[in-house]
Each structure stands twice: as C-alpha cells, then as structure tokens.
PDB file of C-alpha atoms in Angstrom:
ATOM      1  CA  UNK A   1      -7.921 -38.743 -76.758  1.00  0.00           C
ATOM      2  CA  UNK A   2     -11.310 -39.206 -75.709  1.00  0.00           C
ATOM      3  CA  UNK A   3     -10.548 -41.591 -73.251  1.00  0.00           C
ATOM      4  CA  UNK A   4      -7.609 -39.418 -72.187  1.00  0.00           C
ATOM      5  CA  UNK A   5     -10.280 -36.721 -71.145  1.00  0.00           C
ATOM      6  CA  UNK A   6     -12.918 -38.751 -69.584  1.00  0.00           C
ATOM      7  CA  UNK A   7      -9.993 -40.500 -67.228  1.00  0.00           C
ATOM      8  CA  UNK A   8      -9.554 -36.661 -66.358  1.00  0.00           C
ATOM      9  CA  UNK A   9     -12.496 -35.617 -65.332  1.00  0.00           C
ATOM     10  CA  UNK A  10     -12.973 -38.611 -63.799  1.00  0.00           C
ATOM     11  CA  UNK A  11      -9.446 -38.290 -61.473  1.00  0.00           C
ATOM     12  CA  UNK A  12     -10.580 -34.461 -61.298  1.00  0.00           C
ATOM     13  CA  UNK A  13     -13.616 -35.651 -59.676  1.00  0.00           C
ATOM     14  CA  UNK A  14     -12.574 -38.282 -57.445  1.00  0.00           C
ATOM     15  CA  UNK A  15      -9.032 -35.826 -56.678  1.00  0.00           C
ATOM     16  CA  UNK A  16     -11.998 -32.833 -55.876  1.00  0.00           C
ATOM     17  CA  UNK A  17     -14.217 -35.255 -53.571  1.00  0.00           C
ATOM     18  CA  UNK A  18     -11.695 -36.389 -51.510  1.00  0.00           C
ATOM     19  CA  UNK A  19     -10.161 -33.149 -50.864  1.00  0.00           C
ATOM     20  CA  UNK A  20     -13.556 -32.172 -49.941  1.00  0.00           C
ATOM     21  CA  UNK A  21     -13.653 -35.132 -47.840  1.00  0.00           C
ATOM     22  CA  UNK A  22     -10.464 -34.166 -45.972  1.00  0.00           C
ATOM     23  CA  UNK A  23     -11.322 -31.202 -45.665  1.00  0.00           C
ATOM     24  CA  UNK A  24     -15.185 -32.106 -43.611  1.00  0.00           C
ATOM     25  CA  UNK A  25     -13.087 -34.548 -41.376  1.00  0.00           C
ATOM     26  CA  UNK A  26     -10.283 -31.316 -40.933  1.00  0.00           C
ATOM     27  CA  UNK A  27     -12.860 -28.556 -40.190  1.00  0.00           C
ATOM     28  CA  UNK A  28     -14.659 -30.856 -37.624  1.00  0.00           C
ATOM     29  CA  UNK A  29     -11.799 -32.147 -35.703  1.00  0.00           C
ATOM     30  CA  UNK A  30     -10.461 -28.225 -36.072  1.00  0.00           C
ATOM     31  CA  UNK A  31     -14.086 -27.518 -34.150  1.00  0.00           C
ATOM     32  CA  UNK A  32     -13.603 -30.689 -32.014  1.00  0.00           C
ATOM     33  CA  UNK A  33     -10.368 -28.831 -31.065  1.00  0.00           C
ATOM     34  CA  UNK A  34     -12.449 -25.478 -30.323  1.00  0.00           C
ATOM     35  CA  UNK A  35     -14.492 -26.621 -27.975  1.00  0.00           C
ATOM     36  CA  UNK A  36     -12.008 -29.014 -25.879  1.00  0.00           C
ATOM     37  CA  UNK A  37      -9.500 -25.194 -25.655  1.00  0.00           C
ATOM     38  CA  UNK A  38     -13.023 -23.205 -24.676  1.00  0.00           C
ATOM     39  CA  UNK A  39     -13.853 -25.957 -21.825  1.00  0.00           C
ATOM     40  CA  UNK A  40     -10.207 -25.471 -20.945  1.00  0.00           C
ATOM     41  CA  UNK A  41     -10.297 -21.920 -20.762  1.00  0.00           C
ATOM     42  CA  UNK A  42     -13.509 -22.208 -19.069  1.00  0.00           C
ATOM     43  CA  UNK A  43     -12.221 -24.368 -16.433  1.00  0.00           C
ATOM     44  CA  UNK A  44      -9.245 -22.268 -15.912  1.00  0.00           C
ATOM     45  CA  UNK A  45     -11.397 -18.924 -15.787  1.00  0.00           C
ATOM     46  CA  UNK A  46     -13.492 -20.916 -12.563  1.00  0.00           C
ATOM     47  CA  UNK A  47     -10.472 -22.095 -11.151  1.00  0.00           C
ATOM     48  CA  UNK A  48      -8.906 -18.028 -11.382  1.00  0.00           C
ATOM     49  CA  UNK A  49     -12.215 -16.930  -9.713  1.00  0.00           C
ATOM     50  CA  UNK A  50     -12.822 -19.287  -6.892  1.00  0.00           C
ATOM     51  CA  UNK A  51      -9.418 -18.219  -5.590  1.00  0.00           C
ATOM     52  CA  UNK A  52     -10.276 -14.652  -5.951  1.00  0.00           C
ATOM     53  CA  UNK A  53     -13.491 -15.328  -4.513  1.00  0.00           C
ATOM     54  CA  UNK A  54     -11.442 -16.832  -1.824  1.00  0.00           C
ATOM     55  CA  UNK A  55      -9.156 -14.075  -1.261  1.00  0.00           C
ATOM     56  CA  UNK A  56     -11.637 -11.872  -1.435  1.00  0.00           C
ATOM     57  CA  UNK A  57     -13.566 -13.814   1.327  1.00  0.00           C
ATOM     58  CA  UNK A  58     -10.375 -14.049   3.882  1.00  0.00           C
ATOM     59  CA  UNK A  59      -9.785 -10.637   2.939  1.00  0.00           C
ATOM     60  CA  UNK A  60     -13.196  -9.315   3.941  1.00  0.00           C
ATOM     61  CA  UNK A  61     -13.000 -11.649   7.176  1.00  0.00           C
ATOM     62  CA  UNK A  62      -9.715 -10.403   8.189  1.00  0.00           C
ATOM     63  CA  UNK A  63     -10.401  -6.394   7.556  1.00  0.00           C
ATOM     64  CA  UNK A  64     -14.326  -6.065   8.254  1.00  0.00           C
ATOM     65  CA  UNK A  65     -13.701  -6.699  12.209  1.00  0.00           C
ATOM     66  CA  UNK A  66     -10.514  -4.404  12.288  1.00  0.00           C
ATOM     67  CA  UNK A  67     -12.576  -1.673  10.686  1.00  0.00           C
ATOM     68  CA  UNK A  68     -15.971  -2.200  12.984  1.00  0.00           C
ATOM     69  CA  UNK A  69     -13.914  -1.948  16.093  1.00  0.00           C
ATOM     70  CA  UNK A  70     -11.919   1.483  14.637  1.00  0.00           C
ATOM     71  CA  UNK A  71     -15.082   2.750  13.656  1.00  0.00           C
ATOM     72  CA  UNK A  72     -16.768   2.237  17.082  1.00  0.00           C
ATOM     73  CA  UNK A  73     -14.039   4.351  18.891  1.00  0.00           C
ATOM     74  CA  UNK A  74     -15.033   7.171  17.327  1.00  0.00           C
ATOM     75  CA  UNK A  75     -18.893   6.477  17.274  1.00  0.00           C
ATOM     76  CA  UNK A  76     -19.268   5.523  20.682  1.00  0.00           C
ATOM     77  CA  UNK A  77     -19.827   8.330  22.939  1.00  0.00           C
ATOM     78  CA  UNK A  78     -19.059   7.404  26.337  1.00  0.00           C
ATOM     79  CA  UNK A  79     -15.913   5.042  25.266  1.00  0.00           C
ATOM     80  CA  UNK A  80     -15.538   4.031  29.111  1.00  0.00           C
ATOM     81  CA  UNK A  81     -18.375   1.646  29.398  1.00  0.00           C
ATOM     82  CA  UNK A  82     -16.808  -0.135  26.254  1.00  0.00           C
ATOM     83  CA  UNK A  83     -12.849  -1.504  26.832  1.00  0.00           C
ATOM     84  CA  UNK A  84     -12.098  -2.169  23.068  1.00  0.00           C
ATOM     85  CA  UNK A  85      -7.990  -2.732  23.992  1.00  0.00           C
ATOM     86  CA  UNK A  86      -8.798  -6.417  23.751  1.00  0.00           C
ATOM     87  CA  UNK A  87     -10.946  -6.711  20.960  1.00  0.00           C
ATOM     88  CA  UNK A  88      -8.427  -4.470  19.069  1.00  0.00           C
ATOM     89  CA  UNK A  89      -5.276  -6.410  19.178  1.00  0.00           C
ATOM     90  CA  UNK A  90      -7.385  -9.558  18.052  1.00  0.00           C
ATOM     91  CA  UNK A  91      -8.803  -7.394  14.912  1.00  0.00           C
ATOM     92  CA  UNK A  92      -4.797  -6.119  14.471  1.00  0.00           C
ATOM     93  CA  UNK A  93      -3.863  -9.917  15.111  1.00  0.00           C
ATOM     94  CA  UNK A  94      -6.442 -10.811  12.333  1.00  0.00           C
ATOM     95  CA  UNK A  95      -5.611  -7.701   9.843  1.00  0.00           C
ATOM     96  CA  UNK A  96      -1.391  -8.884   9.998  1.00  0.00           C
ATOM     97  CA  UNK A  97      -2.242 -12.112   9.193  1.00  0.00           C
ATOM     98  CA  UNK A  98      -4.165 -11.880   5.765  1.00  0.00           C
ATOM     99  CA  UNK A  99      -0.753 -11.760   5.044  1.00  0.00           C
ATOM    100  CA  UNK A 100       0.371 -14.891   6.459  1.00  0.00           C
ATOM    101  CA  UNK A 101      -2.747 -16.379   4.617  1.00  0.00           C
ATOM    102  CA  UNK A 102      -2.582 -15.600   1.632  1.00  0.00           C
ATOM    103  CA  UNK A 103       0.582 -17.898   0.516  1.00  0.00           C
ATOM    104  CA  UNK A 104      -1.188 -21.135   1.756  1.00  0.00           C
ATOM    105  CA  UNK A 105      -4.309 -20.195  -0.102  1.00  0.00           C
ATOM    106  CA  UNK A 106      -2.609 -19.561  -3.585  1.00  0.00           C
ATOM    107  CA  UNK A 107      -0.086 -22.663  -3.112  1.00  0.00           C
ATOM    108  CA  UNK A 108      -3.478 -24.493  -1.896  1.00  0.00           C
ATOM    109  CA  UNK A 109      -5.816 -23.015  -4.858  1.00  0.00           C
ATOM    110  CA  UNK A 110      -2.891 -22.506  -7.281  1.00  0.00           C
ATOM    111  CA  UNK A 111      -1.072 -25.988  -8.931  1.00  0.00           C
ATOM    112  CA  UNK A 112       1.443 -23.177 -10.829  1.00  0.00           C
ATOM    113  CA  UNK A 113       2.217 -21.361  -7.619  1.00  0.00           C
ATOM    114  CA  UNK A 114       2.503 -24.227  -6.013  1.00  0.00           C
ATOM    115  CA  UNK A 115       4.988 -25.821  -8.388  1.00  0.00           C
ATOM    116  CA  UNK A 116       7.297 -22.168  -8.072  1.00  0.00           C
ATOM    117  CA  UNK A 117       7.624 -22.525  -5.060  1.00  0.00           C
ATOM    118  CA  UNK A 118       8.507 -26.393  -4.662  1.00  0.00           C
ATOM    119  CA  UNK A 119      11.480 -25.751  -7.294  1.00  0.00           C
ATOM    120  CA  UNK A 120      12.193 -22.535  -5.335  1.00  0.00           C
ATOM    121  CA  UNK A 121      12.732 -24.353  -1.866  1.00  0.00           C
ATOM    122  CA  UNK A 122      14.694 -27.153  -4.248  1.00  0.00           C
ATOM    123  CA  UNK A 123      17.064 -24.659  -5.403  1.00  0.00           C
ATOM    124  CA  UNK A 124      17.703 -23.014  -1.646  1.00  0.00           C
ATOM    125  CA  UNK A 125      18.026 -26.142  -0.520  1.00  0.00           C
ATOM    126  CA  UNK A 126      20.529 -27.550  -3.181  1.00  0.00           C
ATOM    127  CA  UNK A 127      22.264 -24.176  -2.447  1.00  0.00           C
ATOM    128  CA  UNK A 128      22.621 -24.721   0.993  1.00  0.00           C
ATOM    129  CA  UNK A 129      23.553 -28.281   0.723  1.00  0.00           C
ATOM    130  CA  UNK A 130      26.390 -26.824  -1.466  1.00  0.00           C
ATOM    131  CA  UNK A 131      27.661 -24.142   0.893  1.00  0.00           C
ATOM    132  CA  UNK A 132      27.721 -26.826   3.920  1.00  0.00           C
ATOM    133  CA  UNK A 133      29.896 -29.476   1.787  1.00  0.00           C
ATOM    134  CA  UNK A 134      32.331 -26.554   0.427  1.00  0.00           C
ATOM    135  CA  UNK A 135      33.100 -26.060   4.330  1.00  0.00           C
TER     136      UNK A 135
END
C-alpha cells in the first residue's frame, strides 16, 4: 500500500508539473498572441488616420480657397478694382470636386473599399453581359 501511495504522489507531482508546464507555454503564446492583435490594431488605427488626415487635407485644400474668395466680396470695399468672377468659378470648380476626389482617395488608401467596389463593377458587369446575351 505504501508503494501504492508514493507512486501517487509521485504521478500527482509529475501530472501537477506538467500542467503547470502547459500552462507557462499557454499563457505566453496567449501574450505572444496579444501583442501580434495590438500591432495589428495599431497598424490599422495609422492606416484609418492617414486617410482621414488625407481627407481632411484635400478637404481643407478644396474649401479654404472657395471660402477666402466669398469672404473677400464682402470685405473688400471698392469690389471694382478686384474682378473675382474668375477666381470664383476655379474655387466652385475646386469645392465640386472634393467630391470627385474623394472615391479615388478611399479606393487608393482603402484595400476594403477598394475590394467593394471591384466585386461591385464585377457584378454590373456580369449583369450587363447577361442582359446583352438574353437579346
């Protein structure tokens, strides 16, 4: 019985150390895991604000000249020594097209909205492809 009892403890042990043992290599590769999903979300955080930085930049580009030559209409006083018609339908031409802009900078910045898009033009396509051959 004695031997019983020692062979035990003994399998207790060994059972308890290399649970323990599992369990060290688990919690690091669990941490290993941790950091590689922070650098991940890190890198995706930088990638979401360069392209706001971006559309932020061709925003302010587009609207700050608009704006300047409104404002100067009313803050000029004698508005016949300055002819602002021209340099107002550039500034209009520049507000509209922020618009135009900002597709090619998301599909350009943006692997996601660039990948909606491709299978977007795939199904119009393959829809149209369709329509011609049922004709």
């Amino acid at each position: 019985m004695i031997f019983i009892s020692q062979y035990r403890s003994a399998l207790y042990a060994v059972t308890t150390l290399l649970y323990c043992r599992i369990f060290w290599v688990a919690w690091r590769q669990n941490r290993a895991i941790a950091i590689t999903l922070d650098a991940d979300l890190i890198r995706r955080e930088v990638k979401i604000a360069l392209l706001m930085a971006t559309i932020l930049g061709v925003t302010l580009f587009c609207h700050v000249p608009y704006l300047v030559v409104i404002m100067m209409r009313y803050f000029v006083e004698d508005s016949s020594q300055i002819d602002l018609s021209e340099a107002k339908k550039l500034t209009v031409v520049l507000y509209m097209g922020k618009s135009a802009v900002n597709p090619v900078i998301y599909g350009w910045k943006n692997t996601e909205f660039r990948d909606s898009f491709d299978r977007l033009l795939q199904r119009s396509s393959t829809r149209r492809s369709m329509s011609m051959n049922s004709c």
